[in-house]
Amino acid sequence: MRAELREQVTTIIASIPAGRVTTYGRIAKMTEGATARSVGAVLRTLPEGHRLPWFRVVAAGGRLADHEGASEQRRLLAAEGVVFDERGRIPAHCFWPE
DNA sequence: TACGTGACGGATG
DNA sequence: GCATCCGCCACGT
């Protein structure tokens, strides 16, 4: 079940369009069986050679999760055209699915 | 097998 | 709006 769950999570993340983001909570809902924390656990344990756009996964409210690669994540998102407001949050119209 | 940890989220004060 | 607290459950040791 957990292998299947990770597959669902990775599939969902792989289908996020460039320039858009989604949240841990949304992914958890889509998989129906995962929690936001478990989605984070999956992302943390991705194999090295993965091609997943992990940086398109953000915390609730359009904030960046507090983790080691957060600054890089912000840079990668900005490179894709994702905008941040003055408080460092991503506006709702950048979310996926809309 | 059991237990502690944590890339979260929602409720509460 | 910010600071805490607590529930959630997959992971790694």
Short mmCIF file of C-alpha atoms (C1' of nucleotides) in Angstrom, two decimals:
data_model
loop_
_atom_site.label_atom_id
_atom_site.label_comp_id
_atom_site.label_asym_id
_atom_site.label_seq_id
_atom_site.Cartn_x
_atom_site.Cartn_y
_atom_site.Cartn_z
CA MET A 1 0.00 0.00 0.00
CA ARG A 2 2.78 2.37 0.81
CA ALA A 3 4.57 1.69 -2.45
CA GLU A 4 1.33 2.41 -4.24
CA LEU A 5 0.89 5.55 -2.21
CA ARG A 6 4.32 6.81 -3.19
CA GLU A 7 3.53 6.03 -6.79
CA GLN A 8 0.37 8.11 -6.58
CA VAL A 9 2.20 10.97 -4.94
CA THR A 10 4.98 10.97 -7.54
CA THR A 11 2.46 10.72 -10.37
CA ILE A 12 0.54 13.70 -9.09
CA ILE A 13 3.66 15.80 -8.66
CA ALA A 14 4.88 14.84 -12.11
CA SER A 15 1.63 16.18 -13.56
CA ILE A 16 1.91 19.64 -12.04
CA PRO A 17 2.30 22.10 -14.94
CA ALA A 18 5.35 24.36 -14.99
CA GLY A 19 4.68 27.72 -13.42
CA ARG A 20 2.07 26.24 -11.08
CA VAL A 21 2.29 24.84 -7.56
CA THR A 22 0.20 22.62 -5.32
CA THR A 23 0.19 21.92 -1.60
CA TYR A 24 0.99 18.94 0.59
CA GLY A 25 -2.56 18.90 1.84
CA ARG A 26 -4.04 18.82 -1.66
CA ILE A 27 -1.83 15.91 -2.67
CA ALA A 28 -2.80 14.10 0.52
CA LYS A 29 -6.48 14.56 -0.34
CA MET A 30 -6.01 13.32 -3.91
CA THR A 31 -4.35 10.14 -2.74
CA GLU A 32 -6.96 9.63 -0.01
CA GLY A 33 -4.90 7.71 2.48
CA ALA A 34 -1.90 9.94 2.90
CA THR A 35 -1.50 12.88 5.22
CA ALA A 36 0.37 16.08 4.47
CA ARG A 37 3.23 14.88 6.63
CA SER A 38 3.46 11.60 4.82
CA VAL A 39 3.66 13.45 1.50
CA GLY A 40 6.61 15.32 2.95
CA ALA A 41 8.13 12.02 4.03
CA VAL A 42 7.85 10.73 0.47
CA LEU A 43 9.52 13.84 -0.95
CA ARG A 44 12.30 13.64 1.60
CA THR A 45 13.13 10.09 0.62
CA LEU A 46 13.13 10.43 -3.15
CA PRO A 47 15.90 8.51 -4.91
CA GLU A 48 18.80 10.54 -6.21
CA GLY A 49 18.16 10.25 -9.92
CA HIS A 50 14.52 11.31 -9.79
CA ARG A 51 13.19 13.90 -12.24
CA LEU A 52 10.32 15.03 -10.08
CA PRO A 53 9.50 18.75 -9.83
CA TRP A 54 9.52 18.57 -6.04
CA PHE A 55 9.88 22.33 -5.82
CA ARG A 56 6.31 22.76 -7.07
CA VAL A 57 5.01 21.38 -3.78
CA VAL A 58 4.45 24.07 -1.15
CA ALA A 59 2.83 24.30 2.26
CA ALA A 60 -0.69 25.50 2.92
CA GLY A 61 -1.42 29.16 2.29
CA GLY A 62 1.16 29.34 -0.47
CA ARG A 63 4.07 29.37 1.98
CA LEU A 64 7.27 27.46 1.46
CA ALA A 65 7.78 24.57 3.85
CA ASP A 66 10.65 24.94 6.29
CA HIS A 67 13.33 22.60 5.02
CA GLU A 68 16.88 22.53 3.79
CA GLY A 69 16.21 23.27 0.11
CA ALA A 70 13.69 26.05 0.64
CA SER A 71 15.91 28.78 -0.78
CA GLU A 72 16.67 26.69 -3.83
CA GLN A 73 12.99 25.92 -4.16
CA ARG A 74 12.15 29.60 -4.18
CA ARG A 75 14.78 30.22 -6.83
CA LEU A 76 13.52 27.40 -9.07
CA LEU A 77 9.93 28.56 -8.78
CA ALA A 78 10.85 32.14 -9.57
CA ALA A 79 12.71 30.87 -12.64
CA GLU A 80 9.44 29.30 -13.80
CA GLY A 81 7.54 32.52 -13.37
CA VAL A 82 5.89 31.76 -10.04
CA VAL A 83 5.45 35.03 -8.19
CA PHE A 84 5.80 35.72 -4.48
CA ASP A 85 4.05 38.53 -2.68
CA GLU A 86 5.82 40.86 -0.25
CA ARG A 87 5.40 38.32 2.53
CA GLY A 88 6.98 35.54 0.52
CA ARG A 89 3.71 33.80 -0.24
CA ILE A 90 2.42 32.46 -3.54
CA PRO A 91 -0.94 33.92 -4.67
CA ALA A 92 -3.89 31.58 -5.16
CA HIS A 93 -3.97 31.91 -8.96
CA CYS A 94 -0.64 30.06 -9.21
CA PHE A 95 -2.10 26.96 -7.58
CA TRP A 96 -2.85 23.69 -9.38
CA PRO A 97 -5.42 22.46 -9.95
CA GLU A 98 -6.80 25.93 -10.35
"C1'" DT B 1 8.90 -5.52 15.53
"C1'" DA B 2 8.75 -1.08 18.02
"C1'" DC B 3 9.60 3.53 18.48
"C1'" DG B 4 10.91 8.32 17.52
"C1'" DT B 5 10.86 11.72 13.90
"C1'" DG B 6 9.06 15.16 10.75
"C1'" DA B 7 9.55 18.90 3.31
"C1'" DC B 8 2.12 19.56 7.37
"C1'" DG B 9 -2.57 21.25 8.54
"C1'" DG B 10 -6.18 22.85 11.25
"C1'" DA B 11 -7.81 24.52 15.66
"C1'" DT B 12 -7.12 27.46 19.43
"C1'" DG B 13 -5.68 31.43 22.35
"C1'" DG C 1 -2.14 37.94 12.24
"C1'" DC C 2 1.25 35.34 15.04
"C1'" DA C 3 2.54 31.59 18.38
"C1'" DT C 4 1.38 26.98 20.13
"C1'" DC C 5 -0.61 22.58 20.36
"C1'" DC C 6 -2.10 18.36 18.80
"C1'" DG C 7 -3.49 14.73 15.36
"C1'" DC C 8 -2.02 12.50 11.54
"C1'" DC C 9 0.89 8.32 9.58
"C1'" DA C 10 4.90 6.94 6.36
"C1'" DC C 11 9.91 6.41 7.12
"C1'" DG C 12 14.25 5.12 8.96
"C1'" DT C 13 16.84 3.14 12.52
#
